[in-house]
Coordinates of C-alpha atoms and ligand atoms in Angstrom, one line a residue:
M1036 CA 25.6 2.9 -17.3
L1037 CA 23.1 5.3 -18.9
D1038 CA 19.6 4.1 -19.9
A1039 CA 20.0 5.7 -23.3
V1040 CA 22.3 7.9 -25.4
V1041 CA 20.9 9.9 -28.3
V1042 CA 23.6 10.6 -30.9
G1043 CA 22.9 14.0 -32.5
G1044 CA 21.3 17.1 -31.1
G1045 CA 19.4 18.3 -34.1
P1046 CA 15.6 18.7 -34.0
V1047 CA 14.9 15.0 -33.8
G1048 CA 17.6 14.1 -31.3
L1049 CA 16.6 16.9 -29.0
F1050 CA 12.9 15.8 -29.0
T1051 CA 13.9 12.2 -28.5
G1052 CA 16.0 13.3 -25.5
A1053 CA 13.0 15.3 -24.1
L1054 CA 10.6 12.3 -24.5
L1055 CA 13.0 9.9 -22.7
A1056 CA 13.8 12.4 -19.9
H1057 CA 10.0 12.9 -19.5
Q1058 CA 9.7 9.2 -18.8
G1059 CA 12.4 9.4 -16.2
L1060 CA 15.1 7.7 -18.1
D1061 CA 18.8 8.6 -17.5
V1062 CA 19.5 10.0 -21.0
Q1063 CA 22.3 12.0 -22.6
V1064 CA 22.1 13.8 -26.0
L1065 CA 25.5 14.1 -27.6
E1066 CA 26.0 16.8 -30.2
Q1067 CA 29.2 17.3 -32.0
R1068 CA 28.7 21.0 -32.6
T1069 CA 29.7 23.3 -29.8
E1070 CA 27.1 26.0 -30.9
P1071 CA 23.7 25.7 -32.5
I1072 CA 23.4 26.7 -36.2
R1073 CA 21.5 29.9 -36.7
H1074 CA 19.7 29.0 -39.9
S1075 CA 15.9 29.2 -40.5
R1076 CA 16.1 25.9 -42.7
A1077 CA 13.1 23.7 -41.8
I1078 CA 10.1 25.9 -40.9
G1079 CA 6.9 23.8 -41.1
I1080 CA 5.6 22.1 -37.9
H1081 CA 2.6 19.9 -38.6
P1082 CA -0.4 19.0 -36.3
P1083 CA 0.7 15.4 -35.4
A1084 CA 4.1 16.8 -34.3
L1085 CA 2.4 19.5 -32.2
E1086 CA 0.2 16.9 -30.6
A1087 CA 3.3 14.9 -29.7
F1088 CA 4.9 18.1 -28.3
D1089 CA 1.8 18.6 -26.1
G1090 CA 2.7 15.4 -24.3
V1091 CA 6.0 16.8 -23.0
G1092 CA 5.0 20.4 -22.6
I1093 CA 6.7 21.9 -25.6
A1094 CA 3.8 22.8 -28.0
R1095 CA 2.6 26.0 -26.2
A1096 CA 6.0 27.7 -26.5
I1097 CA 6.3 26.7 -30.2
V1098 CA 2.7 27.8 -31.1
S1099 CA 3.1 31.2 -29.3
E1100 CA 6.4 32.0 -31.0
G1101 CA 5.6 30.6 -34.4
T1102 CA 3.1 31.8 -37.1
R1103 CA -0.1 29.7 -37.5
I1104 CA -0.9 28.9 -41.1
R1105 CA -4.5 28.0 -41.3
H1106 CA -4.8 27.7 -45.1
G1107 CA -2.9 27.6 -48.3
L1108 CA -3.8 29.2 -51.7
L1109 CA -3.0 27.8 -55.1
R1110 CA -2.4 30.4 -57.9
S1111 CA -1.5 30.2 -61.5
D1112 CA -1.3 32.9 -64.2
G1113 CA -2.3 35.7 -61.8
R1114 CA -5.4 33.9 -60.5
T1115 CA -6.2 32.1 -57.3
F1116 CA -7.9 28.9 -58.4
G1117 CA -8.1 27.0 -55.1
S1118 CA -7.5 27.0 -51.4
L1119 CA -6.8 24.3 -48.8
G1120 CA -7.9 24.8 -45.2
F1121 CA -6.5 22.9 -42.2
D1122 CA -9.6 23.4 -40.0
G1123 CA -10.6 19.7 -39.9
V1124 CA -7.2 18.1 -39.5
S1125 CA -6.8 18.5 -35.7
A1126 CA -9.0 19.5 -32.7
A1127 CA -6.0 20.9 -30.7
H1128 CA -3.9 22.3 -33.6
P1129 CA -5.9 23.0 -36.8
Y1130 CA -2.9 24.7 -38.4
I1131 CA 0.7 24.3 -39.5
V1132 CA 3.1 26.4 -37.4
A1133 CA 6.0 28.2 -39.2
L1134 CA 9.1 28.8 -37.1
D1135 CA 12.8 29.0 -37.8
Q1136 CA 14.5 25.7 -37.2
H1137 CA 17.1 27.2 -34.8
R1138 CA 14.3 28.6 -32.6
T1139 CA 12.4 25.3 -32.6
E1140 CA 15.6 23.5 -31.6
A1141 CA 16.2 26.2 -28.8
L1142 CA 12.7 25.7 -27.4
I1143 CA 13.0 21.9 -27.4
A1144 CA 16.5 22.1 -25.8
A1145 CA 15.1 24.4 -23.1
R1146 CA 12.5 21.8 -22.2
L1147 CA 15.1 19.1 -22.2
E1148 CA 17.2 21.1 -19.8
Q1149 CA 14.2 21.6 -17.5
L1150 CA 13.4 17.8 -17.5
R1151 CA 17.0 16.6 -17.1
P1152 CA 19.5 19.4 -16.5
G1153 CA 22.9 18.9 -18.2
S1154 CA 21.7 16.0 -20.4
L1155 CA 22.5 17.9 -23.7
R1156 CA 26.2 17.7 -24.1
R1157 CA 27.5 19.9 -26.9
G1158 CA 31.0 19.5 -28.4
V1159 CA 30.9 15.7 -28.0
Q1160 CA 31.4 13.6 -31.1
V1161 CA 30.6 9.9 -31.3
R1162 CA 33.4 8.2 -33.2
G1163 CA 32.3 4.5 -33.0
L1164 CA 30.2 2.0 -31.1
E1165 CA 30.2 -1.7 -30.2
Q1166 CA 27.3 -3.8 -29.1
E1167 CA 27.6 -6.0 -26.1
A1168 CA 25.0 -8.5 -24.8
D1169 CA 23.2 -6.0 -22.5
H1170 CA 24.6 -2.6 -23.5
V1171 CA 26.3 -0.5 -26.1
R1172 CA 29.8 0.9 -25.7
L1173 CA 30.4 4.3 -27.4
Q1174 CA 33.7 5.9 -28.2
V1175 CA 33.4 9.7 -27.9
A1176 CA 35.7 12.6 -28.5
T1177 CA 35.6 16.0 -26.8
G1178 CA 37.9 19.0 -26.9
H1179 CA 39.8 17.3 -24.1
G1180 CA 40.4 14.0 -25.8
G1181 CA 38.6 10.6 -26.2
S1182 CA 36.7 8.5 -23.7
G1183 CA 34.1 5.7 -23.5
L1184 CA 30.5 5.7 -22.5
N1185 CA 28.1 2.8 -21.8
A1186 CA 24.3 2.9 -22.4
R1187 CA 21.6 0.3 -22.5
M1188 CA 20.2 1.7 -25.7
V1189 CA 21.6 4.1 -28.4
I1190 CA 19.4 6.2 -30.6
G1191 CA 21.0 7.4 -33.8
A1192 CA 19.6 10.8 -34.6
D1193 CA 22.8 11.9 -36.4
G1194 CA 21.4 13.0 -39.7
G1195 CA 21.7 11.9 -43.3
N1196 CA 25.4 10.9 -43.1
S1197 CA 24.8 8.9 -39.9
L1198 CA 27.9 7.4 -38.3
V1199 CA 25.7 5.3 -36.1
R1200 CA 24.1 3.8 -39.2
S1201 CA 27.4 2.9 -40.8
A1202 CA 28.9 1.6 -37.4
C1203 CA 25.9 -0.9 -37.4
R1204 CA 26.6 -1.8 -41.0
I1205 CA 23.1 -0.7 -42.0
D1206 CA 22.9 -0.2 -45.8
V1207 CA 21.3 2.8 -47.3
R1208 CA 19.5 3.5 -50.6
T1209 CA 20.1 7.0 -52.0
T1210 CA 18.4 8.6 -55.0
V1211 CA 19.6 12.0 -56.2
H1212 CA 16.9 14.0 -58.0
G1213 CA 17.7 16.5 -60.7
D1214 CA 15.5 19.2 -59.1
Q1215 CA 17.3 22.4 -57.9
Y1216 CA 15.7 25.1 -55.7
L1217 CA 16.7 28.5 -54.4
M1218 CA 15.1 29.7 -51.2
G1219 CA 15.3 32.9 -49.2
D1220 CA 13.6 34.7 -46.3
F1221 CA 12.5 38.3 -47.0
I1222 CA 10.6 41.1 -45.3
D1223 CA 6.9 40.3 -46.2
E1224 CA 5.3 43.0 -48.2
T1225 CA 2.6 40.8 -49.8
P1226 CA -1.1 41.2 -49.0
D1227 CA -1.2 37.4 -48.2
G1228 CA -1.0 37.6 -44.4
R1229 CA -0.7 34.2 -42.8
A1230 CA -1.6 32.2 -45.9
A1231 CA 0.9 29.8 -47.6
V1232 CA 0.8 30.5 -51.3
I1233 CA 1.8 28.1 -54.1
W1234 CA 2.2 29.5 -57.7
L1235 CA 2.2 26.7 -60.3
E1236 CA 3.7 28.5 -63.3
P1237 CA 4.9 27.2 -66.6
Q1238 CA 8.6 28.0 -65.7
G1239 CA 8.4 26.1 -62.4
V1240 CA 6.8 26.4 -59.0
V1241 CA 7.2 29.3 -56.6
E1242 CA 6.2 28.7 -53.0
S1243 CA 5.9 31.2 -50.1
F1244 CA 5.2 30.8 -46.4
P1245 CA 4.7 33.4 -43.7
L1246 CA 7.3 33.5 -40.9
P1247 CA 7.4 35.3 -37.5
H1248 CA 8.7 38.9 -37.3
G1249 CA 7.0 40.0 -40.6
R1250 CA 9.1 37.8 -42.8
R1251 CA 8.1 35.4 -45.6
R1252 CA 10.0 32.3 -46.9
W1253 CA 10.2 32.0 -50.7
V1254 CA 11.2 28.9 -52.6
V1255 CA 11.7 28.8 -56.4
R1256 CA 12.4 25.8 -58.6
L1257 CA 15.3 26.6 -60.8
Q1258 CA 15.4 25.7 -64.5
S1259 CA 19.2 25.2 -64.2
P1260 CA 21.6 25.1 -61.2
V1261 CA 23.0 28.5 -60.1
T1262 CA 26.5 28.6 -58.6
D1263 CA 26.5 32.0 -57.0
P1264 CA 22.9 32.9 -56.0
T1265 CA 22.0 36.5 -55.0
P1266 CA 18.9 38.0 -53.4
E1267 CA 18.4 40.0 -56.6
L1268 CA 18.3 36.8 -58.7
L1269 CA 15.7 35.2 -56.4
S1270 CA 13.5 38.4 -56.3
G1271 CA 13.8 38.7 -60.1
L1272 CA 12.6 35.1 -60.5
I1273 CA 9.7 35.7 -58.2
Q1274 CA 8.7 38.8 -60.0
A1275 CA 9.0 37.3 -63.4
R1276 CA 6.9 34.2 -62.6
T1277 CA 4.3 35.6 -60.2
G1278 CA 4.3 39.4 -60.7
T1279 CA 5.0 39.9 -57.0
A1280 CA 7.6 42.5 -56.2
V1281 CA 9.9 41.3 -53.4
A1282 CA 12.6 43.8 -52.3
A1283 CA 16.1 42.2 -52.5
S1284 CA 17.2 44.6 -49.7
G1285 CA 14.8 42.8 -47.4
N1286 CA 16.6 39.5 -47.7
R1287 CA 17.5 37.8 -44.4
M1288 CA 18.6 34.3 -45.6
L1289 CA 19.5 32.8 -48.9
S1290 CA 20.3 29.2 -49.8
G1291 CA 20.2 26.9 -52.8
F1292 CA 19.5 23.2 -52.4
G1293 CA 19.2 20.0 -54.4
V1294 CA 17.2 17.0 -53.4
R1295 CA 18.1 13.5 -52.4
T1296 CA 15.9 10.7 -51.1
Q1297 CA 17.6 8.2 -48.8
T1298 CA 16.3 5.2 -46.9
A1299 CA 18.1 3.0 -44.5
G1300 CA 17.7 -0.8 -44.9
R1301 CA 16.4 -1.0 -41.3
M1302 CA 15.9 1.2 -38.3
V1303 CA 16.7 -1.3 -35.6
A1304 CA 19.9 -3.2 -35.0
G1305 CA 20.1 -4.9 -31.6
R1306 CA 20.2 -2.1 -29.0
V1307 CA 20.6 0.6 -31.6
V1308 CA 17.6 2.4 -33.2
L1309 CA 17.8 5.0 -36.0
V1310 CA 15.4 8.0 -36.1
G1311 CA 15.0 11.1 -38.3
D1312 CA 17.2 11.7 -41.3
A1313 CA 19.6 9.0 -40.2
A1314 CA 16.7 6.5 -41.1
H1315 CA 15.1 8.3 -44.0
Q1316 CA 15.6 11.6 -45.8
V1317 CA 12.8 12.9 -48.0
S1318 CA 12.6 15.9 -50.3
P1319 CA 12.3 19.3 -48.4
I1320 CA 9.5 20.2 -51.0
G1321 CA 6.4 19.5 -48.9
G1322 CA 8.3 20.2 -45.6
Q1323 CA 7.8 16.9 -43.8
G1324 CA 11.3 15.5 -43.1
M1325 CA 11.8 16.9 -39.6
N1326 CA 8.2 16.1 -38.6
L1327 CA 8.7 12.5 -39.8
G1328 CA 11.6 12.2 -37.4
W1329 CA 9.7 13.6 -34.5
L1330 CA 7.0 11.1 -35.1
D1331 CA 9.6 8.3 -35.1
A1332 CA 10.7 9.6 -31.7
A1333 CA 7.1 9.7 -30.4
A1334 CA 6.5 6.1 -31.6
L1335 CA 9.8 4.8 -30.1
A1336 CA 9.8 6.5 -26.7
P1337 CA 7.1 4.3 -25.0
L1338 CA 9.1 1.2 -26.1
L1339 CA 12.4 2.3 -24.7
P1340 CA 12.2 1.6 -21.0
D1341 CA 11.4 -2.1 -21.6
A1342 CA 13.9 -2.4 -24.4
A1343 CA 16.6 -0.9 -22.1
N1344 CA 16.1 -3.3 -19.3
G1345 CA 15.6 -6.3 -21.7
S1346 CA 12.0 -7.0 -20.7
G1347 CA 10.4 -5.7 -23.9
E1348 CA 8.3 -7.8 -26.1
A1349 CA 10.7 -9.1 -28.8
K1350 CA 8.5 -8.0 -31.7
A1351 CA 7.7 -4.5 -30.4
L1352 CA 10.7 -2.8 -32.1
D1353 CA 10.1 -4.7 -35.3
R1354 CA 6.5 -3.4 -35.4
F1355 CA 7.8 0.1 -34.7
Q1356 CA 10.2 -0.2 -37.6
G1357 CA 7.6 -1.5 -40.0
R1358 CA 5.2 1.3 -39.2
R1359 CA 7.7 4.1 -39.4
M1360 CA 9.3 2.9 -42.6
R1361 CA 5.8 2.8 -44.2
S1362 CA 5.2 6.4 -43.1
A1363 CA 8.5 7.4 -44.5
A1364 CA 7.7 5.8 -47.8
I1365 CA 4.3 7.7 -47.9
A1366 CA 6.0 11.0 -47.1
A1367 CA 8.6 10.4 -49.8
R1368 CA 5.9 9.7 -52.4
V1369 CA 4.0 12.9 -51.3
A1370 CA 7.2 14.9 -51.6
Q1371 CA 7.9 13.4 -55.1
L1372 CA 4.4 14.3 -56.2
N1373 CA 5.0 17.8 -55.0
M1374 CA 8.2 18.1 -57.0
A1375 CA 6.5 16.7 -60.1
M1376 CA 3.6 19.2 -59.8
G1377 CA 6.2 22.0 -59.6
R1378 CA 8.3 21.1 -62.6
P1379 CA 8.2 23.4 -65.7
V1380 CA 5.4 22.4 -68.1
D1381 CA 3.7 23.8 -71.2
G1382 CA 1.0 23.2 -73.7
Y1383 CA -1.4 20.4 -73.2
R1384 CA 0.5 19.1 -70.1
L1385 CA 0.0 22.5 -68.4
R1386 CA -3.8 22.4 -69.1
G1387 CA -3.9 18.7 -67.9
R1388 CA -2.2 19.6 -64.7
D1389 CA -4.5 22.5 -64.0
L1390 CA -7.6 20.3 -64.7
L1391 CA -6.3 17.7 -62.3
L1392 CA -5.7 20.3 -59.6
R1393 CA -9.1 21.7 -60.0
A1394 CA -10.6 18.2 -59.5
L1395 CA -8.4 17.7 -56.4
L1396 CA -9.6 20.9 -54.9
T1397 CA -13.3 19.9 -55.0
A1398 CA -14.8 19.1 -51.6
G1399 CA -14.1 15.4 -51.0
P1400 CA -10.5 15.2 -52.4
R1401 CA -9.7 18.5 -50.8
A1402 CA -10.2 17.1 -47.3
A1403 CA -7.9 14.2 -48.2
L1404 CA -5.3 16.6 -49.6
A1405 CA -5.4 18.7 -46.4
R1406 CA -4.8 15.5 -44.4
A1407 CA -1.9 14.6 -46.6
Y1408 CA -0.3 18.0 -46.4
S1409 CA -0.7 18.2 -42.7
M1410 CA 0.8 14.7 -42.2
R1411 CA -2.5 13.4 -40.6
W1412 CA -2.0 9.9 -42.0
L1413 CA 1.7 9.5 -41.1
Ligands
FAD331 C1 16.1 23.6 -47.3 C2 15.4 22.7 -46.4 C3 14.1 23.0 -45.9 C4 13.5 22.0 -45.1 N1 12.2 22.3 -44.6 C5 11.6 21.5 -43.8 C6 10.3 21.8 -43.3 O1 9.8 22.9 -43.5 N2 9.7 20.8 -42.5 C7 10.3 19.6 -42.2 O2 9.7 18.8 -41.6 N3 11.5 19.3 -42.7 C8 12.2 20.2 -43.5 N4 13.4 19.9 -44.0 C9 14.1 18.6 -43.5 C10 14.7 18.8 -42.2 O3 15.6 19.9 -42.2 C11 15.4 17.5 -41.7 O4 14.6 16.4 -42.0 C12 15.8 17.6 -40.2 O5 16.7 18.6 -40.0 C13 16.3 16.3 -39.8 O6 16.6 16.4 -38.4 P1 17.6 15.3 -37.7 O7 17.6 15.8 -36.3 O8 17.1 13.9 -38.0 O9 19.0 15.5 -38.4 P2 19.9 16.8 -38.5 O10 19.1 18.0 -38.5 O11 20.9 16.5 -39.7 O12 20.7 16.7 -37.1 C14 21.7 15.8 -36.9 C15 22.6 16.3 -35.8 O13 23.5 15.3 -35.4 C16 24.8 15.8 -35.2 N5 25.8 14.8 -35.4 C17 26.1 14.1 -36.6 N6 27.0 13.2 -36.4 C18 27.3 13.2 -35.1 C19 28.3 12.5 -34.3 N7 29.0 11.5 -34.8 N8 28.4 12.8 -33.0 C20 27.6 13.7 -32.4 N9 26.7 14.5 -33.1 C21 26.6 14.2 -34.5 C22 24.9 17.0 -36.2 O14 25.8 17.9 -35.9 C23 23.5 17.5 -36.2 O15 23.3 18.5 -35.3 C24 14.1 20.8 -44.8 C25 15.4 20.5 -45.2 C26 16.0 21.5 -46.0 C27 17.4 21.1 -46.5

């Protein structure tokens, strides 16, 4: 009988495993993939997540391998009309770290291995689960066949199409947004150094973020979906909207994506708790989804030992659920605002948007904006 099984070894499941192992729980993280995916995907790591990483000895490795973004610049029509600094958002980590998702996962997995060797089991797929009075029985499949596994608590960190969620018959509300984006990592030849830069242009937003090893992530909102994207198409769109030349030959990753928002009806069902994308998926525009999942894990971990042995206060998990669902709702609204700001506009709407942004970038609102973008209130 294990204390806890975490289903899913993505960024959120790995961190949940590390937190529980750090508390001395007998935990296993089950990941269906035999090998990690080598994709840069989610890159932004925010101060509250870094502070949670400090608690288990992960932050230092992430900060030293990543790129520290201390401020962002807002541009339009060839001019910089505002900047947002993260100085005041955290005493320990006054910056957002940019690091490729597969490297972040590798560093968390390495710490998990130190804390409880062998607890990450790759190539193990959870096929179903049943709740008993004092434990959960899981059906798992490996390359060698199926078997069963018992745990006091199960944490579903198995992503947007969560099997754990459907096995617990938890309903989910999904909204598909029309917005389409193309993103790519390129060799960075801009003069922007470690600044994040957002161009709000009439044809749609262009975002760029520095990455380690002299690369920069570019994200462009498309005016219509593209079936077969190329680096040349992306660099052409960047040049046309911002005037910045980005060599297509320096492309290192290219991917198009649409946006869906998804919210589970609840996060807690008996001895099963959902965290991360299994519980809530928000738009990648704003880069907060993975961090939101880490903060779920940080809020859940202290409650787990008592919940596992049945001595926990009955309402503790309900309060956890209420707080985390409120945070997810705020993050979803911030992401929707980001998407709205980046949609194509013209005429009086363009002038109205620029006036609003200038007002938001004055001293008082600017501090609040920096807190929102660095997830300080989530
Ligand atoms: C283009 C893009 C850019 C993004 N950028 C950012 C960003 O900068 N910052 C940010 O915070 N977020 C970002 N996000 C969101 C972020 O990627 C997700 O929120 C994050 O990956 C969710 O992590 P997770 O561990 O909850 O789920 P996942 O990453 O989906 O991991 C779930 C894991 O569970 C495994 N699994 C599933 N089912 C089973 C099963 N039955 N048995 C065993 N294993 C199973 C899967 O193989 C997978 O490894 C971005 C997303 C996209 C698409």
